[in-house]
PDB file of C-alpha atoms in Angstrom:
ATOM      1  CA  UNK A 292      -4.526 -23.243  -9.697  1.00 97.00           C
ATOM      2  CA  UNK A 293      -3.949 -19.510 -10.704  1.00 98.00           C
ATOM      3  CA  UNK A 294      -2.574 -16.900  -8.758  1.00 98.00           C
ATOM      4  CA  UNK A 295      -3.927 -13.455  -8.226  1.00 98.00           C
ATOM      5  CA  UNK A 296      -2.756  -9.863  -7.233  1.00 98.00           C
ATOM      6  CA  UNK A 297      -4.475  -6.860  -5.738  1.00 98.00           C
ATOM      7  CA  UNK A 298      -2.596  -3.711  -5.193  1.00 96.00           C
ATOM      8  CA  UNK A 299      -3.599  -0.924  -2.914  1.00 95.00           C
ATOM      9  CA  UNK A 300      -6.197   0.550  -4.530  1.00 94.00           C
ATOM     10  CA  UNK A 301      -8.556  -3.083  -4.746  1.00 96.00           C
ATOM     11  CA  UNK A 302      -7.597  -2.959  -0.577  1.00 97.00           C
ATOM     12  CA  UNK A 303      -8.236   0.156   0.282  1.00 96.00           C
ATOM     13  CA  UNK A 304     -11.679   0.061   1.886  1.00 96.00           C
ATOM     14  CA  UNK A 305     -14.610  -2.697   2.054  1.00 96.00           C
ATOM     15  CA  UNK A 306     -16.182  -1.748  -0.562  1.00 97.00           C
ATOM     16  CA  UNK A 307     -13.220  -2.267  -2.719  1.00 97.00           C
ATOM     17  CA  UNK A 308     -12.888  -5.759  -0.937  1.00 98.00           C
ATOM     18  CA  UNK A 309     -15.777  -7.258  -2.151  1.00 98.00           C
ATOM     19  CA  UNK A 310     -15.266  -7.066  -5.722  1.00 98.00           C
ATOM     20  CA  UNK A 311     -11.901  -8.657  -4.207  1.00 98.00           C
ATOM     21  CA  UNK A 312     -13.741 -11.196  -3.032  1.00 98.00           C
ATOM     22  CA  UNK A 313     -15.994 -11.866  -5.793  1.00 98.00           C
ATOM     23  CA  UNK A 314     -13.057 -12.321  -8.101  1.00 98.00           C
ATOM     24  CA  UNK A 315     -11.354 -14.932  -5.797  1.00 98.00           C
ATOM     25  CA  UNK A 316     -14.565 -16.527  -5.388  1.00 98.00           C
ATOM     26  CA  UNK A 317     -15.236 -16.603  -9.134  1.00 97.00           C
ATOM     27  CA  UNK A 318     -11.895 -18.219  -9.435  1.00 98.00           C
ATOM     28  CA  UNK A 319     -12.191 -20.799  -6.783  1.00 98.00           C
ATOM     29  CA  UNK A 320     -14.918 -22.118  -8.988  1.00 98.00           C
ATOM     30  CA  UNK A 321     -12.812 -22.288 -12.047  1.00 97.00           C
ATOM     31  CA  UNK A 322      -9.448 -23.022 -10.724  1.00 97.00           C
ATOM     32  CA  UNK A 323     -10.377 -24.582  -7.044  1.00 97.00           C
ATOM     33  CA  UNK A 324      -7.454 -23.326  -5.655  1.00 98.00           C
ATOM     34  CA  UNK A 325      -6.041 -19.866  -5.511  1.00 98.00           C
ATOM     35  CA  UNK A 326      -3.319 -17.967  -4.152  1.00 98.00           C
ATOM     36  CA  UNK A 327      -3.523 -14.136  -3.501  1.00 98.00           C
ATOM     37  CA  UNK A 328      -0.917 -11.638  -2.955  1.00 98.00           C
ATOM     38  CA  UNK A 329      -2.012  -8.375  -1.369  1.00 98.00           C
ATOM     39  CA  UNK A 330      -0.417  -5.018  -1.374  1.00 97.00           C
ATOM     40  CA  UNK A 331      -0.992  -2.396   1.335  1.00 97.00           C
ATOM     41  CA  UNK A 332      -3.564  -0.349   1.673  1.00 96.00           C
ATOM     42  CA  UNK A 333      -4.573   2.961  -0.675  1.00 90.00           C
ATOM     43  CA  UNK A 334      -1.731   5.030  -1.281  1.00 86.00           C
ATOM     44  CA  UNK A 335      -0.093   7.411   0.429  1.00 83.00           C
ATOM     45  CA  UNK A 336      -1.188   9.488   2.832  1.00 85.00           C
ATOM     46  CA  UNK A 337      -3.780   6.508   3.931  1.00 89.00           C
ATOM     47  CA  UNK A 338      -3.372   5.524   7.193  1.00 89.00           C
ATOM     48  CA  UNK A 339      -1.453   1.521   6.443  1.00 92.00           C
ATOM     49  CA  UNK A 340      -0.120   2.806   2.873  1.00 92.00           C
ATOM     50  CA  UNK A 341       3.779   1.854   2.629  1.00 92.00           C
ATOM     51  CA  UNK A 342       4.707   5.532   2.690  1.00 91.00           C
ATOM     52  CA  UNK A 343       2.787   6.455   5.761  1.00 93.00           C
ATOM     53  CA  UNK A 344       4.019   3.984   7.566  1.00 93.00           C
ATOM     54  CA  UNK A 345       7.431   4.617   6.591  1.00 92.00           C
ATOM     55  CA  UNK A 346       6.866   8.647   7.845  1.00 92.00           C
ATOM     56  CA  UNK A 347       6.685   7.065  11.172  1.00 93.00           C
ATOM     57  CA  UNK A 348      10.423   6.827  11.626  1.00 91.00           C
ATOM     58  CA  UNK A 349      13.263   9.252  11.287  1.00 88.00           C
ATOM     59  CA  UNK A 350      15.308   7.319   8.611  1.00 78.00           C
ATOM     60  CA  UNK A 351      14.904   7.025   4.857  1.00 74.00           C
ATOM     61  CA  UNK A 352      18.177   4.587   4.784  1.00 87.00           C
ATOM     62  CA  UNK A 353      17.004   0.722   3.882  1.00 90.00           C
ATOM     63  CA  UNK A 354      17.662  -1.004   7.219  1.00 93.00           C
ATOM     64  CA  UNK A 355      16.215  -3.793   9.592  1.00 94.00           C
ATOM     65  CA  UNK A 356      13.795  -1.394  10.629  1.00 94.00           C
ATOM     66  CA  UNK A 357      12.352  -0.095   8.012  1.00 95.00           C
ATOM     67  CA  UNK A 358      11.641  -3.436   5.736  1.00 95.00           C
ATOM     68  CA  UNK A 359      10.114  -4.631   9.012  1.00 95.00           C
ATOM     69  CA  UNK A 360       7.952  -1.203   9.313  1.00 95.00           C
ATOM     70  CA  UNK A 361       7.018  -1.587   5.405  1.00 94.00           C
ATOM     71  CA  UNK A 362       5.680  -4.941   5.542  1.00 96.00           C
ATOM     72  CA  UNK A 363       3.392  -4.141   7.957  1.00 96.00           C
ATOM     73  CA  UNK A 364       1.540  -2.863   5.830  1.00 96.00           C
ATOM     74  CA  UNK A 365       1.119  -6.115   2.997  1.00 97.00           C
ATOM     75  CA  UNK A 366       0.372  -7.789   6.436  1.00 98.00           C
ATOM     76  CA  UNK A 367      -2.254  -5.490   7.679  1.00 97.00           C
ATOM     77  CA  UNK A 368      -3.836  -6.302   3.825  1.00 98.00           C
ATOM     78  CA  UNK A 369      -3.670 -10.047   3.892  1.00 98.00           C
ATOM     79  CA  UNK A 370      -4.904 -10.248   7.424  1.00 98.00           C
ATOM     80  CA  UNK A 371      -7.619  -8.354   7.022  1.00 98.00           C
ATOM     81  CA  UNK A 372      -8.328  -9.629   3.880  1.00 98.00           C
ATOM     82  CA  UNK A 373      -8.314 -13.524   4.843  1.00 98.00           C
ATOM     83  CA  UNK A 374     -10.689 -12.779   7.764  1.00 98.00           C
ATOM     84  CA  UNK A 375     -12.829 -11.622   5.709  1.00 98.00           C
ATOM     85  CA  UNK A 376     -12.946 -14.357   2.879  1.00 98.00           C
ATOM     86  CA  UNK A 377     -13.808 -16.551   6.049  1.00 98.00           C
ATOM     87  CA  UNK A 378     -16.841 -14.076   6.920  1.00 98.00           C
ATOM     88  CA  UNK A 379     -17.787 -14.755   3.260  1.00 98.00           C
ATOM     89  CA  UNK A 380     -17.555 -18.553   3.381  1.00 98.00           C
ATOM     90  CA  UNK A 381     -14.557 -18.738   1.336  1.00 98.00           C
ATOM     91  CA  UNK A 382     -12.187 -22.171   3.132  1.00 98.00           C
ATOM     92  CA  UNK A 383      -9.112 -19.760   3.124  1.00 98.00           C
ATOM     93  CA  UNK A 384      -5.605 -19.577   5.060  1.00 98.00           C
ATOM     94  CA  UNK A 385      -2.758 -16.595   6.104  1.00 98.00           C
ATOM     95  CA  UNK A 386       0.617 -17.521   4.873  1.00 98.00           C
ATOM     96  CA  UNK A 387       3.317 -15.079   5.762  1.00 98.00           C
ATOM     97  CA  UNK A 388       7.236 -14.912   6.501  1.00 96.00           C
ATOM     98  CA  UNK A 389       8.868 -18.410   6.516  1.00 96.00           C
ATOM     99  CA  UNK A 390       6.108 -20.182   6.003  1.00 97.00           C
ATOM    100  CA  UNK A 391       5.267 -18.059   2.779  1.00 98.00           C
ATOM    101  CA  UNK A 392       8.775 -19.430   1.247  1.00 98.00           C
ATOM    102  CA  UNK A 393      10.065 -16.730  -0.156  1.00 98.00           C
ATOM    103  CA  UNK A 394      13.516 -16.191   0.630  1.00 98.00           C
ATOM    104  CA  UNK A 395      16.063 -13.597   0.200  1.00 98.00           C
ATOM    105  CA  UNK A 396      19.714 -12.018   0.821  1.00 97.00           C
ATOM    106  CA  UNK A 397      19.704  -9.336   3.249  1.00 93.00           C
ATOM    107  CA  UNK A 398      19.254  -6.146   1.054  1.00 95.00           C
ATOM    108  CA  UNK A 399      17.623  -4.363   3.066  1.00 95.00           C
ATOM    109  CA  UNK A 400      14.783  -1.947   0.427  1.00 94.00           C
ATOM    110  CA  UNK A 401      15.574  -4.377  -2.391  1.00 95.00           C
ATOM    111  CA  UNK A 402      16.270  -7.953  -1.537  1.00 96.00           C
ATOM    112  CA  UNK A 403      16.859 -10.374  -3.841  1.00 97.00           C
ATOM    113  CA  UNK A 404      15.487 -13.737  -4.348  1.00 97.00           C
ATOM    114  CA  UNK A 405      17.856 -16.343  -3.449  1.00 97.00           C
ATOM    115  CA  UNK A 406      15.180 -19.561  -3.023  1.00 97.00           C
ATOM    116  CA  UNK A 407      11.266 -20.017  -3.192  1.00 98.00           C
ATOM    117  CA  UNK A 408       9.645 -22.666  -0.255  1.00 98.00           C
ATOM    118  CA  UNK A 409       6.212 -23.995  -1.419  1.00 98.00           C
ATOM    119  CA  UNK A 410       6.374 -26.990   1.375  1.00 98.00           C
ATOM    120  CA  UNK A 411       3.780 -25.084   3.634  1.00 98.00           C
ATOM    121  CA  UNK A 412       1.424 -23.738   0.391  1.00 98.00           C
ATOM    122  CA  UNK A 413       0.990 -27.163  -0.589  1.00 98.00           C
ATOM    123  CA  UNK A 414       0.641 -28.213   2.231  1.00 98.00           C
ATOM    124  CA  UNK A 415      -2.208 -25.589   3.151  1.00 98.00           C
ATOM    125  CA  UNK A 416      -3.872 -26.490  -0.457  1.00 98.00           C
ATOM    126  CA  UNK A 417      -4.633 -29.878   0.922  1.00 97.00           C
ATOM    127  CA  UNK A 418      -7.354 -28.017   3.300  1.00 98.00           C
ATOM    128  CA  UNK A 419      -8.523 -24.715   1.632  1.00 98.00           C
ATOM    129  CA  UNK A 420      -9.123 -23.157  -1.533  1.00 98.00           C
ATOM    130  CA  UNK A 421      -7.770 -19.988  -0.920  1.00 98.00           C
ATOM    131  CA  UNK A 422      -4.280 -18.928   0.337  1.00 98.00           C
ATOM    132  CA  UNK A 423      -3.417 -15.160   1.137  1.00 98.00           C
ATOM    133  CA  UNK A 424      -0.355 -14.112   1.132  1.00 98.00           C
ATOM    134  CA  UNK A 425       1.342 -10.707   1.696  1.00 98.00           C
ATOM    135  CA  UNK A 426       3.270  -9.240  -0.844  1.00 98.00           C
ATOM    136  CA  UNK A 427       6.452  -6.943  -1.416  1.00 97.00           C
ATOM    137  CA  UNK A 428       8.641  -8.690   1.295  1.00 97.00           C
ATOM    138  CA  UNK A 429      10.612 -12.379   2.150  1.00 97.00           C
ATOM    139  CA  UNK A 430      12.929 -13.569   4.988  1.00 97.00           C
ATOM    140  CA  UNK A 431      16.356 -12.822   4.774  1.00 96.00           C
ATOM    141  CA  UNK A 432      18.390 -16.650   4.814  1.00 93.00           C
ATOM    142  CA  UNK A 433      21.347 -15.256   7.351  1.00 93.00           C
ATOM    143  CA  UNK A 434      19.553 -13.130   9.459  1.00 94.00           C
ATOM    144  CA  UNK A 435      15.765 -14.308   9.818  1.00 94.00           C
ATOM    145  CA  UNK A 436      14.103 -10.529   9.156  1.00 96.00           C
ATOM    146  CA  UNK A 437      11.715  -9.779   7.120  1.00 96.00           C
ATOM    147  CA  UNK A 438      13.108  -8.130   4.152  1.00 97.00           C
ATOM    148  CA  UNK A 439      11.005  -6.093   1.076  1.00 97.00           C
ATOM    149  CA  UNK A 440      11.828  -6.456  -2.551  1.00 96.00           C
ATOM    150  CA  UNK A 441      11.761  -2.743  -4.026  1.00 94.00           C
ATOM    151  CA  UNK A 442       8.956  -0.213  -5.247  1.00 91.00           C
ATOM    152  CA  UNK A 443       6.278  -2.546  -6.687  1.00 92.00           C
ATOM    153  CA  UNK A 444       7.432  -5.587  -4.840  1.00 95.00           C
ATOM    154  CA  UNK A 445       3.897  -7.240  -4.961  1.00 97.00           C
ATOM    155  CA  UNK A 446       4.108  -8.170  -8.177  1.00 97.00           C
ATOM    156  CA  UNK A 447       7.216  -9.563  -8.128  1.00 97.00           C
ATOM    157  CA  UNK A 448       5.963 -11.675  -5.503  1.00 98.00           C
ATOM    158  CA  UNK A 449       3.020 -12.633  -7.726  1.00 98.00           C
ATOM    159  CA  UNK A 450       4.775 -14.030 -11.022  1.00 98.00           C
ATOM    160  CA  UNK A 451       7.815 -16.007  -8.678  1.00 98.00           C
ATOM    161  CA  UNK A 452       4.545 -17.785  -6.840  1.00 98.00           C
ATOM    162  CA  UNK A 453       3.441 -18.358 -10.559  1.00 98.00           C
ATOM    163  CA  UNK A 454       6.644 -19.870 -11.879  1.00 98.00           C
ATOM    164  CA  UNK A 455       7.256 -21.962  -8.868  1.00 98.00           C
ATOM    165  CA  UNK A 456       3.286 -23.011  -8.319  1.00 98.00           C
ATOM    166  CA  UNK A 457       3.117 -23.913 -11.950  1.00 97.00           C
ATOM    167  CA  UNK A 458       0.088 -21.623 -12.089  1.00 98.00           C
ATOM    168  CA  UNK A 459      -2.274 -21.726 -15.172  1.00 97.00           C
ATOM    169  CA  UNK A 460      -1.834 -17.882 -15.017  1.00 98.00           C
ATOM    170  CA  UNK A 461      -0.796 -14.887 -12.904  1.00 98.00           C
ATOM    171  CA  UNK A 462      -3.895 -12.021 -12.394  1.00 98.00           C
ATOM    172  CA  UNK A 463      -3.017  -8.509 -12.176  1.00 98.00           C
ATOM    173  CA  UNK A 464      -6.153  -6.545 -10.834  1.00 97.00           C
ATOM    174  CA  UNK A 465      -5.634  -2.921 -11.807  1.00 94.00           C
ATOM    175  CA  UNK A 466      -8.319   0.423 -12.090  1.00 91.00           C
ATOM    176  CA  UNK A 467      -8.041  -0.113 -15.969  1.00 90.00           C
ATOM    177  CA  UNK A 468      -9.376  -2.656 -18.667  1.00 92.00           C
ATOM    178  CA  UNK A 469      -5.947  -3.882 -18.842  1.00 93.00           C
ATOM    179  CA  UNK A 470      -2.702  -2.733 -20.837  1.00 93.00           C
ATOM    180  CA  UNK A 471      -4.278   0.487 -23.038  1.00 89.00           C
ATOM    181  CA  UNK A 472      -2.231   1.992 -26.038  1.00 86.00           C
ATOM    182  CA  UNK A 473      -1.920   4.941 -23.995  1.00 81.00           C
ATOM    183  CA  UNK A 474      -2.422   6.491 -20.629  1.00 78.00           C
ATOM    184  CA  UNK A 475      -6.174   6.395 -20.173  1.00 76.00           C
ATOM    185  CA  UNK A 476      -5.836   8.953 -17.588  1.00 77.00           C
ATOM    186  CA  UNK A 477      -4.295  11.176 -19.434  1.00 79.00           C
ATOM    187  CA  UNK A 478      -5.932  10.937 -23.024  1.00 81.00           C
ATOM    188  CA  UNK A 479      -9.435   9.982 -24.127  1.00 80.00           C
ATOM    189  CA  UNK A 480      -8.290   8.165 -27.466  1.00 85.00           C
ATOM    190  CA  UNK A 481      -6.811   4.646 -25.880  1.00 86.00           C
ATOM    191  CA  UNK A 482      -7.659   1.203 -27.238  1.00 90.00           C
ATOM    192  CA  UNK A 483      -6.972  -2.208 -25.180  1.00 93.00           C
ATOM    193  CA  UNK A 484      -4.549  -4.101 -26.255  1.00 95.00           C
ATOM    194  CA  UNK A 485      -6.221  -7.648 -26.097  1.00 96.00           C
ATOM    195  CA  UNK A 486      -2.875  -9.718 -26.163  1.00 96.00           C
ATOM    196  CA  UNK A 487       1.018  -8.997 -26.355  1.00 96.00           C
ATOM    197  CA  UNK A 488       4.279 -10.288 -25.927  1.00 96.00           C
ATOM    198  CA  UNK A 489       6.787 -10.163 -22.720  1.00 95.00           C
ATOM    199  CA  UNK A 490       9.268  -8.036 -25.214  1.00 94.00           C
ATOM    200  CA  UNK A 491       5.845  -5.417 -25.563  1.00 93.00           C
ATOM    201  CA  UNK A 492       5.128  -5.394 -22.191  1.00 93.00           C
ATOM    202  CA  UNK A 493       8.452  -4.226 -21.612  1.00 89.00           C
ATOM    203  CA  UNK A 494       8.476  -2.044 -24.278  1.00 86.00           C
ATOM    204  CA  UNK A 495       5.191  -0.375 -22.068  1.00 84.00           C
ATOM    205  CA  UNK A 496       7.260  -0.392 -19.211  1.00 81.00           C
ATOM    206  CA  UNK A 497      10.110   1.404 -20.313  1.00 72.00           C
ATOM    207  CA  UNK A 498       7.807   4.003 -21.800  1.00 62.00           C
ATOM    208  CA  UNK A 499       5.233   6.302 -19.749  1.00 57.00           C
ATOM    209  CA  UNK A 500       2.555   3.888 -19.174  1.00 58.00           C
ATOM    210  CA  UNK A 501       3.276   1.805 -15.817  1.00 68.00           C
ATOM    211  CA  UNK A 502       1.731  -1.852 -16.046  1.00 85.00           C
ATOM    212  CA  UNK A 503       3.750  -3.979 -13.656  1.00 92.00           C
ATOM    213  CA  UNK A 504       7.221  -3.446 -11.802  1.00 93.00           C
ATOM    214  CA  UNK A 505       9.690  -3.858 -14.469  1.00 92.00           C
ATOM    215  CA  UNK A 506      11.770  -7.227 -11.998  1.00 94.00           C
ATOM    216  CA  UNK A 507       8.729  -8.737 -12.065  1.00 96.00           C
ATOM    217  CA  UNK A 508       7.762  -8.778 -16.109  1.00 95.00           C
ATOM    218  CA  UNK A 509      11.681  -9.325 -16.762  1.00 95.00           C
ATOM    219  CA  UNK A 510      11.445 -12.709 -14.359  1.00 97.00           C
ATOM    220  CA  UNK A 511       7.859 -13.696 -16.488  1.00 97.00           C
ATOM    221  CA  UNK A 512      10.000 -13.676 -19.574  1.00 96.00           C
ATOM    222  CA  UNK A 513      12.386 -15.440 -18.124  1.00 97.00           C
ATOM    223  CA  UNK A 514      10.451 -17.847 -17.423  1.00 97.00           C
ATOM    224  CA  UNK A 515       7.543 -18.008 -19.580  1.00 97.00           C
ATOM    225  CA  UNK A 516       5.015 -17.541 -16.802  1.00 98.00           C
ATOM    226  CA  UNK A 517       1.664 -16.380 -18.150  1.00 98.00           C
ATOM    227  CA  UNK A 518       0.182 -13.055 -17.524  1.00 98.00           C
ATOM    228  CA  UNK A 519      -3.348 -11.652 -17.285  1.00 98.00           C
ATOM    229  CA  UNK A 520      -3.891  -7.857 -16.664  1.00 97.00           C
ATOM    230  CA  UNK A 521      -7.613  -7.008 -15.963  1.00 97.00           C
ATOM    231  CA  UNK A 522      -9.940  -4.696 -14.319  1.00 96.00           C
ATOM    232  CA  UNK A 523     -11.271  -4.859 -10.907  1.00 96.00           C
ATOM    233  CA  UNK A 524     -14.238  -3.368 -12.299  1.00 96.00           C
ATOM    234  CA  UNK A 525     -15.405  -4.961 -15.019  1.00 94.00           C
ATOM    235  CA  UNK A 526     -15.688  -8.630 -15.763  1.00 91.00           C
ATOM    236  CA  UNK A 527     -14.144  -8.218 -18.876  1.00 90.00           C
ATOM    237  CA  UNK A 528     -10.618 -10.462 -20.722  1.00 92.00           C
ATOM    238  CA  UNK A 529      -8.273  -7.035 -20.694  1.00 95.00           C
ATOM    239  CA  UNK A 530      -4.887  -8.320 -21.554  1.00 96.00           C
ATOM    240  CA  UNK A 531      -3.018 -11.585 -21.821  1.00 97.00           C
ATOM    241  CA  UNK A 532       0.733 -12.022 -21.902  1.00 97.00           C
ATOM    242  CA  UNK A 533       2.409 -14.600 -23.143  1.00 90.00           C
ATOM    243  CA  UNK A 534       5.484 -15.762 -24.997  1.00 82.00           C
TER     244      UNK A 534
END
């Protein structure tokens, strides 16, 4: 099984979706099983991005409230994204708070990981071949709220379901052809970088170039969890990251 990530730009709008769908499908017939985490919608300013949503209340303090308010919007994404996987034919399944397994002190804006759950994935495995899951948030142990991880939480969500799914590999889905030598936004004279380690993906991180949030590549290294960073675009390798 493999596990794959789309952030809010591969959610924004249906037409988006379906190259979505199309990679999940592609991988169902390689893999036959996968698990998807979904981030919210488009970015800011959109009407479920995490930011708009969060302009809806008074506070900017981390609190109850406002981890519950910014999941709504991975859940919005994974809901809508599931029903339509069914509409395509796809045998595929909504896992979300407990029953997604992640779970997590109670810091509110930047929880951290204090046990992973996979009794109700495998469990769900046994009758479809696709599992969605919303990403950037868990249950807090003591208090039973949903809590978020930090900026970029999705993909921290991603690479812990790797590790603890023993996933063949983890799928980033970006707006690129994968990790680039520099900003391709920014300059016209970038090459892919076809493979690298977790100690140059880091290096990328820490530099102006933003691949994947940096908890998320530090717990890959930690744990040796393979890494593939592609384009929703183009059906082409990008980058692979490995130890």
């Amino acid at each position: 099984m493999i596990v794959q990530k789309f952030g809010g730009i591969a959610m924004q709008d249906y037409q988006h979706r379906k190259l979505v769908i199309a990679r999940i499908k592609k991988a169902i017939s390689i893999h036959q099983q996968v698990l998807v985490v979904v981030s919210a919608m488009g970015r800011s300013g959109q009407h479920y991005a995490t930011d708009t949503l969060l302009d809806l209340i008074p506070s900017s303090v981390s609190s109850v409230e406002t981890d519950l308010l910014s999941a709504c919007g991975e859940l919005i994404s994974a809901s809508v994204l599931c029903a339509e996987l069914k509409k395509a034919g796809v045998l595929a399944t909504l896992l979300y708070g407990r029953s997604a397994g992640i779970i997590t002190n109670d810091s509110y804006g930047d929880a951290q990981i204090e046990k992973v759950d996979t009794t109700s994935i495998t469990a769900a495995f046994q009758h479809v071949h696709c599992i969605v899951v919303p990403g950037f948030q868990g249950i807090s142990e003591e208090t039973q709220t949903f809590t978020t991880l930090g900026r970029g939480g999705s993909d921290l969500t991603a690479v812990v379901y790797g590790h603890y799914l023993n996933a063949d590999v983890v799928e980033f889905y970006k707006n690129v052809p994968g990790v680039m030598t520099s900003d391709p936004f920014r300059n016209k004279n970038v090459e892919l970088i076809s493979s690298m380690t977790y100690e140059e993906l880091q290096h990328k991180i820490n530099g102006p170039v933003e691949v994947i949030q940096t908890r998320a590549a530090r717990f890959a290294a930690l744990h040796h969890v393979p890494l593939h960073i592609r384009s929703l675009y183009e059906d082409k390798e990008g980058t692979f990251v490995f130890h």
